[in-house]
PDB file of C-alpha atoms in Angstrom:
ATOM      1  CA  MET A  20     -10.258  31.504  45.547  1.00  0.00           C
ATOM      2  CA  PHE A  21     -10.303  27.714  45.782  1.00  0.00           C
ATOM      3  CA  ARG A  22     -12.549  27.444  42.697  1.00  0.00           C
ATOM      4  CA  PHE A  23     -10.327  29.868  40.809  1.00  0.00           C
ATOM      5  CA  ALA A  24      -7.259  27.787  41.624  1.00  0.00           C
ATOM      6  CA  TRP A  25      -8.825  24.624  40.270  1.00  0.00           C
ATOM      7  CA  TRP A  26      -9.968  26.455  37.136  1.00  0.00           C
ATOM      8  CA  LEU A  27      -6.453  27.770  36.611  1.00  0.00           C
ATOM      9  CA  ILE A  28      -4.922  24.323  37.096  1.00  0.00           C
ATOM     10  CA  ALA A  29      -7.396  22.791  34.615  1.00  0.00           C
ATOM     11  CA  ALA A  30      -6.649  25.513  32.076  1.00  0.00           C
ATOM     12  CA  LEU A  31      -2.913  24.993  32.443  1.00  0.00           C
ATOM     13  CA  LEU A  32      -3.266  21.222  32.029  1.00  0.00           C
ATOM     14  CA  THR A  33      -5.368  21.728  28.888  1.00  0.00           C
ATOM     15  CA  PHE A  34      -2.750  24.087  27.483  1.00  0.00           C
ATOM     16  CA  ALA A  35       0.066  21.705  28.346  1.00  0.00           C
ATOM     17  CA  THR A  36      -1.728  18.795  26.675  1.00  0.00           C
ATOM     18  CA  ALA A  37      -2.343  20.824  23.534  1.00  0.00           C
ATOM     19  CA  ALA A  38       1.235  22.068  23.508  1.00  0.00           C
ATOM     20  CA  SER A  39       2.631  18.544  23.888  1.00  0.00           C
ATOM     21  CA  ALA A  40       0.645  17.025  20.995  1.00  0.00           C
ATOM     22  CA  GLU A  41       2.962  15.893  18.245  1.00  0.00           C
ATOM     23  CA  THR A  42       2.776  17.562  14.844  1.00  0.00           C
ATOM     24  CA  ILE A  43       3.550  15.011  12.150  1.00  0.00           C
ATOM     25  CA  GLY A  44       3.714  15.557   8.395  1.00  0.00           C
ATOM     26  CA  PHE A  45       2.460  12.757   6.163  1.00  0.00           C
ATOM     27  CA  SER A  46       3.124  12.749   2.425  1.00  0.00           C
ATOM     28  CA  GLN A  47       0.875  10.219   0.694  1.00  0.00           C
ATOM     29  CA  VAL A  48       1.393   8.862  -2.837  1.00  0.00           C
ATOM     30  CA  GLY A  49      -2.073   9.864  -3.994  1.00  0.00           C
ATOM     31  CA  ALA A  50      -5.594   8.506  -4.259  1.00  0.00           C
ATOM     32  CA  GLU A  51      -5.167   6.297  -7.306  1.00  0.00           C
ATOM     33  CA  ASN A  52      -7.262   3.432  -6.028  1.00  0.00           C
ATOM     34  CA  GLU A  53      -9.572   2.222  -3.271  1.00  0.00           C
ATOM     35  CA  TRP A  54      -6.773   0.714  -1.198  1.00  0.00           C
ATOM     36  CA  ARG A  55      -4.820   3.974  -1.149  1.00  0.00           C
ATOM     37  CA  THR A  56      -7.804   6.079  -0.080  1.00  0.00           C
ATOM     38  CA  ALA A  57      -8.607   3.560   2.685  1.00  0.00           C
ATOM     39  CA  PHE A  58      -4.992   3.807   3.877  1.00  0.00           C
ATOM     40  CA  SER A  59      -5.199   7.630   3.976  1.00  0.00           C
ATOM     41  CA  ALA A  60      -8.495   7.531   5.870  1.00  0.00           C
ATOM     42  CA  ASP A  61      -7.062   5.122   8.428  1.00  0.00           C
ATOM     43  CA  MET A  62      -3.979   7.306   8.995  1.00  0.00           C
ATOM     44  CA  LYS A  63      -6.151  10.365   9.573  1.00  0.00           C
ATOM     45  CA  ALA A  64      -8.514   8.518  11.928  1.00  0.00           C
ATOM     46  CA  GLU A  65      -5.661   6.988  13.930  1.00  0.00           C
ATOM     47  CA  ALA A  66      -3.903  10.349  14.241  1.00  0.00           C
ATOM     48  CA  LYS A  67      -7.098  11.983  15.483  1.00  0.00           C
ATOM     49  CA  ALA A  68      -7.683   9.209  18.027  1.00  0.00           C
ATOM     50  CA  ARG A  69      -4.163   9.733  19.396  1.00  0.00           C
ATOM     51  CA  GLY A  70      -4.395  13.524  19.522  1.00  0.00           C
ATOM     52  CA  ILE A  71      -1.757  13.931  16.812  1.00  0.00           C
ATOM     53  CA  ASN A  72      -1.801  17.063  14.653  1.00  0.00           C
ATOM     54  CA  LEU A  73      -1.407  15.396  11.240  1.00  0.00           C
ATOM     55  CA  LEU A  74      -0.381  17.569   8.304  1.00  0.00           C
ATOM     56  CA  PHE A  75      -1.570  15.515   5.316  1.00  0.00           C
ATOM     57  CA  ASP A  76      -0.477  16.050   1.728  1.00  0.00           C
ATOM     58  CA  ASP A  77      -1.682  14.119  -1.329  1.00  0.00           C
ATOM     59  CA  ALA A  78       1.158  14.007  -3.866  1.00  0.00           C
ATOM     60  CA  GLN A  79      -1.275  13.024  -6.641  1.00  0.00           C
ATOM     61  CA  GLY A  80       1.346  10.627  -7.993  1.00  0.00           C
ATOM     62  CA  SER A  81       3.902  13.416  -8.496  1.00  0.00           C
ATOM     63  CA  LEU A  82       7.393  12.949  -7.091  1.00  0.00           C
ATOM     64  CA  ASP A  83       8.112  16.693  -7.400  1.00  0.00           C
ATOM     65  CA  ARG A  84       4.986  17.489  -5.393  1.00  0.00           C
ATOM     66  CA  GLN A  85       6.028  14.951  -2.786  1.00  0.00           C
ATOM     67  CA  PHE A  86       9.499  16.492  -2.486  1.00  0.00           C
ATOM     68  CA  ALA A  87       7.884  19.922  -2.087  1.00  0.00           C
ATOM     69  CA  ALA A  88       5.548  18.646   0.650  1.00  0.00           C
ATOM     70  CA  VAL A  89       8.434  17.181   2.633  1.00  0.00           C
ATOM     71  CA  GLY A  90      10.284  20.484   2.192  1.00  0.00           C
ATOM     72  CA  ARG A  91       7.305  22.327   3.698  1.00  0.00           C
ATOM     73  CA  PHE A  92       7.160  19.905   6.627  1.00  0.00           C
ATOM     74  CA  ILE A  93      10.842  20.576   7.318  1.00  0.00           C
ATOM     75  CA  ALA A  94      10.311  24.349   7.109  1.00  0.00           C
ATOM     76  CA  GLU A  95       7.398  24.062   9.551  1.00  0.00           C
ATOM     77  CA  HIS A  96       9.627  22.190  12.041  1.00  0.00           C
ATOM     78  CA  VAL A  97       7.262  19.247  12.489  1.00  0.00           C
ATOM     79  CA  ASP A  98       8.145  16.628  15.101  1.00  0.00           C
ATOM     80  CA  ALA A  99       8.349  13.811  12.526  1.00  0.00           C
ATOM     81  CA  ILE A 100       7.734  13.099   8.849  1.00  0.00           C
ATOM     82  CA  ILE A 101       6.036  10.034   7.354  1.00  0.00           C
ATOM     83  CA  ILE A 102       6.468   9.337   3.646  1.00  0.00           C
ATOM     84  CA  ALA A 103       4.657   6.831   1.434  1.00  0.00           C
ATOM     85  CA  PRO A 104       6.966   7.376  -1.561  1.00  0.00           C
ATOM     86  CA  VAL A 105       5.774   7.545  -5.170  1.00  0.00           C
ATOM     87  CA  VAL A 106       8.950   5.803  -6.380  1.00  0.00           C
ATOM     88  CA  VAL A 107      11.984   4.328  -4.628  1.00  0.00           C
ATOM     89  CA  THR A 108      14.695   6.537  -6.150  1.00  0.00           C
ATOM     90  CA  GLY A 109      15.769  10.163  -5.715  1.00  0.00           C
ATOM     91  CA  TRP A 110      15.207  10.506  -1.976  1.00  0.00           C
ATOM     92  CA  THR A 111      18.730  11.007  -0.654  1.00  0.00           C
ATOM     93  CA  PRO A 112      18.898  14.867  -0.847  1.00  0.00           C
ATOM     94  CA  VAL A 113      15.462  15.280   0.772  1.00  0.00           C
ATOM     95  CA  LEU A 114      16.219  12.815   3.554  1.00  0.00           C
ATOM     96  CA  LYS A 115      19.557  14.518   4.231  1.00  0.00           C
ATOM     97  CA  GLU A 116      17.737  17.840   4.525  1.00  0.00           C
ATOM     98  CA  ALA A 117      15.365  16.376   7.124  1.00  0.00           C
ATOM     99  CA  GLN A 118      18.269  14.817   9.007  1.00  0.00           C
ATOM    100  CA  ALA A 119      20.130  18.143   9.065  1.00  0.00           C
ATOM    101  CA  ALA A 120      17.006  19.708  10.594  1.00  0.00           C
ATOM    102  CA  HIS A 121      16.940  16.919  13.240  1.00  0.00           C
ATOM    103  CA  ILE A 122      13.508  15.725  12.097  1.00  0.00           C
ATOM    104  CA  PRO A 123      13.089  11.925  12.134  1.00  0.00           C
ATOM    105  CA  VAL A 124      11.657  10.387   8.969  1.00  0.00           C
ATOM    106  CA  PHE A 125       9.603   7.193   8.717  1.00  0.00           C
ATOM    107  CA  ILE A 126       8.830   5.356   5.473  1.00  0.00           C
ATOM    108  CA  ALA A 127       5.304   3.907   5.363  1.00  0.00           C
ATOM    109  CA  ASP A 128       3.886   1.219   3.062  1.00  0.00           C
ATOM    110  CA  ARG A 129       6.469   1.509   0.286  1.00  0.00           C
ATOM    111  CA  SER A 130      10.277   1.752   0.411  1.00  0.00           C
ATOM    112  CA  VAL A 131      13.135   3.988  -0.732  1.00  0.00           C
ATOM    113  CA  ASP A 132      16.512   3.241  -2.277  1.00  0.00           C
ATOM    114  CA  ALA A 133      18.552   5.370   0.138  1.00  0.00           C
ATOM    115  CA  ASP A 134      21.067   4.952   2.944  1.00  0.00           C
ATOM    116  CA  PRO A 135      19.067   3.450   5.863  1.00  0.00           C
ATOM    117  CA  SER A 136      20.815   5.855   8.245  1.00  0.00           C
ATOM    118  CA  LEU A 137      18.746   8.665   6.699  1.00  0.00           C
ATOM    119  CA  PHE A 138      15.445   7.373   8.087  1.00  0.00           C
ATOM    120  CA  VAL A 139      14.388   5.744  11.340  1.00  0.00           C
ATOM    121  CA  ALA A 140      12.401   2.797   9.993  1.00  0.00           C
ATOM    122  CA  ARG A 141      10.202   1.542   7.228  1.00  0.00           C
ATOM    123  CA  ILE A 142       6.790   0.311   8.367  1.00  0.00           C
ATOM    124  CA  GLY A 143       5.278  -1.760   5.595  1.00  0.00           C
ATOM    125  CA  ASN A 144       4.439  -5.004   3.901  1.00  0.00           C
ATOM    126  CA  ASP A 145       6.768  -7.375   2.060  1.00  0.00           C
ATOM    127  CA  THR A 146       6.039  -6.770  -1.618  1.00  0.00           C
ATOM    128  CA  ASN A 147       8.404  -9.534  -2.708  1.00  0.00           C
ATOM    129  CA  LEU A 148       6.514 -11.989  -0.499  1.00  0.00           C
ATOM    130  CA  GLU A 149       3.236 -10.815  -2.048  1.00  0.00           C
ATOM    131  CA  GLY A 150       4.551 -11.687  -5.502  1.00  0.00           C
ATOM    132  CA  ARG A 151       5.800 -15.065  -4.288  1.00  0.00           C
ATOM    133  CA  LEU A 152       2.493 -15.896  -2.613  1.00  0.00           C
ATOM    134  CA  ALA A 153       0.604 -15.005  -5.791  1.00  0.00           C
ATOM    135  CA  ALA A 154       2.907 -17.135  -7.945  1.00  0.00           C
ATOM    136  CA  ALA A 155       2.791 -20.084  -5.542  1.00  0.00           C
ATOM    137  CA  TRP A 156      -1.011 -20.029  -5.592  1.00  0.00           C
ATOM    138  CA  LEU A 157      -1.035 -19.894  -9.405  1.00  0.00           C
ATOM    139  CA  ALA A 158       1.525 -22.688  -9.700  1.00  0.00           C
ATOM    140  CA  GLN A 159      -0.716 -24.904  -7.606  1.00  0.00           C
ATOM    141  CA  ALA A 160      -3.947 -23.864  -9.369  1.00  0.00           C
ATOM    142  CA  SER A 161      -2.459 -24.416 -12.833  1.00  0.00           C
ATOM    143  CA  ARG A 162      -0.398 -27.466 -11.861  1.00  0.00           C
ATOM    144  CA  GLY A 163       2.720 -25.636 -12.958  1.00  0.00           C
ATOM    145  CA  ARG A 164       1.645 -25.104 -16.568  1.00  0.00           C
ATOM    146  CA  CYS A 165       0.516 -21.564 -17.387  1.00  0.00           C
ATOM    147  CA  ALA A 166       0.949 -18.802 -19.976  1.00  0.00           C
ATOM    148  CA  ILE A 167       0.434 -15.547 -18.056  1.00  0.00           C
ATOM    149  CA  VAL A 168      -0.353 -11.933 -18.904  1.00  0.00           C
ATOM    150  CA  GLU A 169       0.852  -9.396 -16.333  1.00  0.00           C
ATOM    151  CA  LEU A 170      -0.576  -6.026 -15.344  1.00  0.00           C
ATOM    152  CA  ARG A 171       2.328  -4.167 -13.731  1.00  0.00           C
ATOM    153  CA  GLY A 172       2.104  -1.299 -11.261  1.00  0.00           C
ATOM    154  CA  THR A 173       3.587   2.188 -11.624  1.00  0.00           C
ATOM    155  CA  PRO A 174       7.118   1.926 -13.071  1.00  0.00           C
ATOM    156  CA  GLY A 175       9.785   2.514 -10.433  1.00  0.00           C
ATOM    157  CA  SER A 176       7.421   2.053  -7.490  1.00  0.00           C
ATOM    158  CA  ALA A 177       8.367  -0.352  -4.715  1.00  0.00           C
ATOM    159  CA  PRO A 178       5.235  -2.540  -5.074  1.00  0.00           C
ATOM    160  CA  ALA A 179       5.743  -2.939  -8.823  1.00  0.00           C
ATOM    161  CA  ILE A 180       9.387  -3.887  -8.369  1.00  0.00           C
ATOM    162  CA  GLY A 181       8.913  -6.195  -5.388  1.00  0.00           C
ATOM    163  CA  ARG A 182       5.807  -7.999  -6.613  1.00  0.00           C
ATOM    164  CA  ARG A 183       7.240  -8.600 -10.069  1.00  0.00           C
ATOM    165  CA  THR A 184      10.558  -9.857  -8.681  1.00  0.00           C
ATOM    166  CA  GLY A 185       8.910 -12.201  -6.188  1.00  0.00           C
ATOM    167  CA  PHE A 186       6.481 -13.594  -8.753  1.00  0.00           C
ATOM    168  CA  ALA A 187       9.238 -14.165 -11.316  1.00  0.00           C
ATOM    169  CA  ALA A 188      11.428 -15.986  -8.770  1.00  0.00           C
ATOM    170  CA  VAL A 189       8.727 -18.588  -8.113  1.00  0.00           C
ATOM    171  CA  ILE A 190       7.576 -19.245 -11.675  1.00  0.00           C
ATOM    172  CA  ALA A 191      11.213 -19.628 -12.724  1.00  0.00           C
ATOM    173  CA  GLN A 192      11.073 -22.982 -10.926  1.00  0.00           C
ATOM    174  CA  PHE A 193       8.370 -24.197 -13.337  1.00  0.00           C
ATOM    175  CA  PRO A 194       9.551 -24.545 -16.962  1.00  0.00           C
ATOM    176  CA  ALA A 195       5.964 -24.527 -18.268  1.00  0.00           C
ATOM    177  CA  MET A 196       5.052 -21.251 -16.526  1.00  0.00           C
ATOM    178  CA  ARG A 197       5.926 -18.003 -18.282  1.00  0.00           C
ATOM    179  CA  ILE A 198       4.759 -14.406 -18.689  1.00  0.00           C
ATOM    180  CA  ILE A 199       3.919 -13.819 -22.367  1.00  0.00           C
ATOM    181  CA  ARG A 200       2.673 -10.195 -22.121  1.00  0.00           C
ATOM    182  CA  SER A 201       3.479  -7.521 -19.538  1.00  0.00           C
ATOM    183  CA  GLU A 202       2.495  -3.847 -19.396  1.00  0.00           C
ATOM    184  CA  SER A 203       2.029  -1.166 -16.757  1.00  0.00           C
ATOM    185  CA  GLY A 204      -1.497  -0.214 -15.746  1.00  0.00           C
ATOM    186  CA  ASN A 205      -0.297   2.355 -13.166  1.00  0.00           C
ATOM    187  CA  PHE A 206      -2.395   0.764 -10.421  1.00  0.00           C
ATOM    188  CA  THR A 207      -5.659   2.257 -11.808  1.00  0.00           C
ATOM    189  CA  GLU A 208      -8.845   0.572 -12.982  1.00  0.00           C
ATOM    190  CA  GLU A 209      -9.052   2.572 -16.202  1.00  0.00           C
ATOM    191  CA  SER A 210      -5.520   1.651 -17.254  1.00  0.00           C
ATOM    192  CA  GLY A 211      -6.057  -1.969 -16.212  1.00  0.00           C
ATOM    193  CA  GLN A 212      -9.075  -2.152 -18.518  1.00  0.00           C
ATOM    194  CA  ARG A 213      -7.160  -0.488 -21.365  1.00  0.00           C
ATOM    195  CA  VAL A 214      -4.133  -2.775 -21.052  1.00  0.00           C
ATOM    196  CA  MET A 215      -6.323  -5.868 -20.814  1.00  0.00           C
ATOM    197  CA  THR A 216      -8.202  -4.831 -23.949  1.00  0.00           C
ATOM    198  CA  ASP A 217      -4.855  -4.583 -25.758  1.00  0.00           C
ATOM    199  CA  PHE A 218      -3.858  -8.022 -24.466  1.00  0.00           C
ATOM    200  CA  ILE A 219      -7.132  -9.514 -25.713  1.00  0.00           C
ATOM    201  CA  VAL A 220      -6.511  -8.118 -29.203  1.00  0.00           C
ATOM    202  CA  SER A 221      -2.802  -9.056 -29.344  1.00  0.00           C
ATOM    203  CA  THR A 222      -3.387 -12.652 -28.181  1.00  0.00           C
ATOM    204  CA  ASP A 223      -6.438 -13.445 -30.330  1.00  0.00           C
ATOM    205  CA  ARG A 224      -8.858 -13.210 -27.390  1.00  0.00           C
ATOM    206  CA  LEU A 225      -6.336 -14.613 -24.879  1.00  0.00           C
ATOM    207  CA  LYS A 226      -5.867 -17.789 -26.879  1.00  0.00           C
ATOM    208  CA  GLY A 227      -3.617 -20.119 -24.910  1.00  0.00           C
ATOM    209  CA  VAL A 228      -3.531 -17.763 -21.932  1.00  0.00           C
ATOM    210  CA  CYS A 229      -4.005 -19.482 -18.588  1.00  0.00           C
ATOM    211  CA  ALA A 230      -4.052 -16.566 -16.159  1.00  0.00           C
ATOM    212  CA  VAL A 231      -4.004 -12.836 -15.500  1.00  0.00           C
ATOM    213  CA  TRP A 232      -1.541 -11.696 -12.826  1.00  0.00           C
ATOM    214  CA  SER A 233      -2.151  -8.124 -11.641  1.00  0.00           C
ATOM    215  CA  HIS A 234       0.017  -6.107  -9.272  1.00  0.00           C
ATOM    216  CA  ASN A 235      -3.130  -4.809  -7.589  1.00  0.00           C
ATOM    217  CA  ASP A 236      -6.844  -5.578  -7.367  1.00  0.00           C
ATOM    218  CA  THR A 237      -7.930  -2.291  -8.905  1.00  0.00           C
ATOM    219  CA  MET A 238      -6.222  -3.009 -12.229  1.00  0.00           C
ATOM    220  CA  LEU A 239      -7.686  -6.502 -12.177  1.00  0.00           C
ATOM    221  CA  ILE A 240     -11.203  -5.092 -11.703  1.00  0.00           C
ATOM    222  CA  GLY A 241     -10.630  -3.093 -14.897  1.00  0.00           C
ATOM    223  CA  ALA A 242      -9.238  -6.186 -16.618  1.00  0.00           C
ATOM    224  CA  ILE A 243     -12.291  -8.226 -15.597  1.00  0.00           C
ATOM    225  CA  LYS A 244     -14.530  -5.596 -17.216  1.00  0.00           C
ATOM    226  CA  ALA A 245     -12.492  -5.819 -20.426  1.00  0.00           C
ATOM    227  CA  MET A 246     -12.650  -9.610 -20.478  1.00  0.00           C
ATOM    228  CA  LYS A 247     -16.391  -9.705 -19.854  1.00  0.00           C
ATOM    229  CA  ALA A 248     -16.959  -7.072 -22.557  1.00  0.00           C
ATOM    230  CA  ALA A 249     -15.100  -9.376 -24.970  1.00  0.00           C
ATOM    231  CA  GLY A 250     -17.342 -12.315 -24.055  1.00  0.00           C
ATOM    232  CA  LEU A 251     -14.672 -14.069 -21.984  1.00  0.00           C
ATOM    233  CA  ARG A 252     -15.211 -15.648 -18.568  1.00  0.00           C
ATOM    234  CA  PRO A 253     -12.621 -14.403 -16.044  1.00  0.00           C
ATOM    235  CA  GLY A 254     -12.283 -16.598 -12.991  1.00  0.00           C
ATOM    236  CA  LYS A 255     -13.475 -19.604 -14.990  1.00  0.00           C
ATOM    237  CA  ASP A 256     -11.732 -19.855 -18.382  1.00  0.00           C
ATOM    238  CA  ILE A 257      -8.956 -17.527 -17.238  1.00  0.00           C
ATOM    239  CA  LEU A 258      -7.503 -17.685 -13.718  1.00  0.00           C
ATOM    240  CA  THR A 259      -6.942 -14.371 -11.936  1.00  0.00           C
ATOM    241  CA  ILE A 260      -4.611 -13.448  -9.085  1.00  0.00           C
ATOM    242  CA  SER A 261      -3.915  -9.967  -7.719  1.00  0.00           C
ATOM    243  CA  VAL A 262      -2.834  -8.042  -4.616  1.00  0.00           C
ATOM    244  CA  ASP A 263      -4.505  -5.713  -2.047  1.00  0.00           C
ATOM    245  CA  GLY A 264      -7.785  -7.158  -0.770  1.00  0.00           C
ATOM    246  CA  VAL A 265     -10.157  -4.277  -1.604  1.00  0.00           C
ATOM    247  CA  PRO A 266     -13.952  -4.752  -1.290  1.00  0.00           C
ATOM    248  CA  ASP A 267     -14.548  -5.077  -5.036  1.00  0.00           C
ATOM    249  CA  ILE A 268     -12.155  -7.985  -5.391  1.00  0.00           C
ATOM    250  CA  TYR A 269     -14.012  -9.971  -2.724  1.00  0.00           C
ATOM    251  CA  ARG A 270     -17.271  -9.141  -4.494  1.00  0.00           C
ATOM    252  CA  ALA A 271     -15.707 -10.317  -7.765  1.00  0.00           C
ATOM    253  CA  MET A 272     -14.729 -13.582  -6.065  1.00  0.00           C
ATOM    254  CA  LEU A 273     -18.274 -14.097  -4.837  1.00  0.00           C
ATOM    255  CA  ALA A 274     -19.529 -13.436  -8.381  1.00  0.00           C
ATOM    256  CA  GLY A 275     -17.095 -16.014  -9.768  1.00  0.00           C
ATOM    257  CA  ASP A 276     -15.023 -13.442 -11.692  1.00  0.00           C
ATOM    258  CA  ALA A 277     -11.856 -13.550  -9.550  1.00  0.00           C
ATOM    259  CA  ASN A 278      -9.927 -16.408  -7.976  1.00  0.00           C
ATOM    260  CA  ALA A 279      -7.493 -15.073  -5.387  1.00  0.00           C
ATOM    261  CA  SER A 280      -5.968 -11.946  -3.855  1.00  0.00           C
ATOM    262  CA  VAL A 281      -3.010 -11.395  -1.565  1.00  0.00           C
ATOM    263  CA  GLU A 282      -4.257  -9.060   1.166  1.00  0.00           C
ATOM    264  CA  VAL A 283      -2.292  -5.911   1.948  1.00  0.00           C
ATOM    265  CA  LYS A 284      -3.629  -4.307   5.112  1.00  0.00           C
ATOM    266  CA  SER A 285      -4.792  -0.720   4.556  1.00  0.00           C
ATOM    267  CA  ASP A 286      -5.457  -0.105   8.262  1.00  0.00           C
ATOM    268  CA  ILE A 287      -1.792   0.342   9.122  1.00  0.00           C
ATOM    269  CA  GLY A 288      -2.056   3.619  11.021  1.00  0.00           C
ATOM    270  CA  LYS A 289      -1.734   1.797  14.350  1.00  0.00           C
ATOM    271  CA  TYR A 290       1.472   0.098  13.240  1.00  0.00           C
ATOM    272  CA  THR A 291       2.923   3.334  11.871  1.00  0.00           C
ATOM    273  CA  PHE A 292       2.073   5.660  14.756  1.00  0.00           C
ATOM    274  CA  ASP A 293       3.168   3.094  17.338  1.00  0.00           C
ATOM    275  CA  VAL A 294       6.659   3.300  15.872  1.00  0.00           C
ATOM    276  CA  VAL A 295       6.652   7.070  15.302  1.00  0.00           C
ATOM    277  CA  GLN A 296       5.392   7.937  18.789  1.00  0.00           C
ATOM    278  CA  GLY A 297       7.573   5.287  20.401  1.00  0.00           C
ATOM    279  CA  TYR A 298      10.627   6.883  18.788  1.00  0.00           C
ATOM    280  CA  LEU A 299       9.580  10.406  19.729  1.00  0.00           C
ATOM    281  CA  HIS A 300       9.148   9.261  23.321  1.00  0.00           C
ATOM    282  CA  GLY A 301      12.628   7.799  23.503  1.00  0.00           C
ATOM    283  CA  ARG A 302      12.602   4.263  22.142  1.00  0.00           C
ATOM    284  CA  ARG A 303      15.598   3.588  19.879  1.00  0.00           C
ATOM    285  CA  ASP A 304      15.591  -0.183  19.270  1.00  0.00           C
ATOM    286  CA  TYR A 305      13.264  -0.386  16.252  1.00  0.00           C
ATOM    287  CA  PRO A 306      14.475  -2.515  13.334  1.00  0.00           C
ATOM    288  CA  LYS A 307      14.941  -0.740  10.012  1.00  0.00           C
ATOM    289  CA  TRP A 308      11.981  -2.655   8.654  1.00  0.00           C
ATOM    290  CA  VAL A 309       8.873  -3.202  10.765  1.00  0.00           C
ATOM    291  CA  VAL A 310       7.054  -5.832   8.737  1.00  0.00           C
ATOM    292  CA  ILE A 311       3.254  -5.795   8.463  1.00  0.00           C
ATOM    293  CA  PRO A 312       1.813  -9.313   7.984  1.00  0.00           C
ATOM    294  CA  THR A 313      -0.109 -10.394   4.888  1.00  0.00           C
ATOM    295  CA  ASP A 314      -2.374 -13.281   3.814  1.00  0.00           C
ATOM    296  CA  LEU A 315      -3.860 -14.824   0.680  1.00  0.00           C
ATOM    297  CA  HIS A 316      -7.638 -15.057   0.254  1.00  0.00           C
ATOM    298  CA  THR A 317      -9.907 -16.973  -2.132  1.00  0.00           C
ATOM    299  CA  PRO A 318     -13.673 -17.278  -2.756  1.00  0.00           C
ATOM    300  CA  GLN A 319     -13.861 -19.659   0.220  1.00  0.00           C
ATOM    301  CA  ASP A 320     -13.371 -16.813   2.703  1.00  0.00           C
ATOM    302  CA  ALA A 321     -14.346 -13.821   0.520  1.00  0.00           C
ATOM    303  CA  ALA A 322     -17.689 -13.231   2.270  1.00  0.00           C
ATOM    304  CA  GLN A 323     -16.013 -13.426   5.678  1.00  0.00           C
ATOM    305  CA  MET A 324     -13.287 -10.973   4.657  1.00  0.00           C
ATOM    306  CA  LEU A 325     -15.772  -8.575   3.117  1.00  0.00           C
ATOM    307  CA  GLU A 326     -17.832  -8.468   6.287  1.00  0.00           C
ATOM    308  CA  ARG A 327     -14.895  -8.394   8.662  1.00  0.00           C
ATOM    309  CA  ARG A 328     -13.033  -5.601   6.917  1.00  0.00           C
ATOM    310  CA  TYR A 329     -15.810  -3.529   5.415  1.00  0.00           C
ATOM    311  CA  GLY A 330     -19.036  -4.446   7.252  1.00  0.00           C
ATOM    312  CA  PRO A 331     -22.173  -6.317   6.114  1.00  0.00           C
TER     313      PRO A 331
END
């Protein structure tokens, strides 16, 4: 009888633990580059470590698919919803639907152009700061004199808007710094290579161009391939600056093909779930924007960063 009682208590505790585990829906932008897939992997690993039942959906870059995923999460009565939005606009009706269902929403990585009362908090980096850091580095490296070609991110996305705005604000202080070509590469390596090839042709092999500014590392990796295929020497004749801090950009630095990258942390699951679980457990004093720190890295610490973040 005594053994049976302990078995019953253990079974009830196991059931209670399973029943109390949060179910959280996470709608991810897609898997368009190495940084994004690392972010998704970290969210899944962190959720598993915390005993969270994570319902993951890859929007594959489609806003309609992302809206549909959030609609499913609402219909399934999840405890919370996390969204890494494809673009900033169009979210008000969906967020109102979640609010009406009393499901708290958290914006991760990117941002939305909606009434802040419709979501609990945004947990993410400062994209404007990333653009300003990149421009400040380039202003110093070029001594304030630089004709720049720009590889922009996905039109309408928060990183593309913030990074471009921040970069432009800094170079506006230097009369001899200007962007002479700018085109979207949609954050992918293939498009970065295509756009860079077009730039090479339209500028007579980058004649007079001082630097390539890319809204992410992945596009710059494609651009480096295009420049090397054209017999140019990226990182030497042409300065390069980008954003993310993926393994290949540190390898490119060590090879002398890249000059600097503003790191955006992909392992942000701990930041995100701290806020989500804190809110679900009763905490209500979170700011609307929980800022994740960022840093700029160069060839001087590329080997260290590569080993620290991704192993030997």
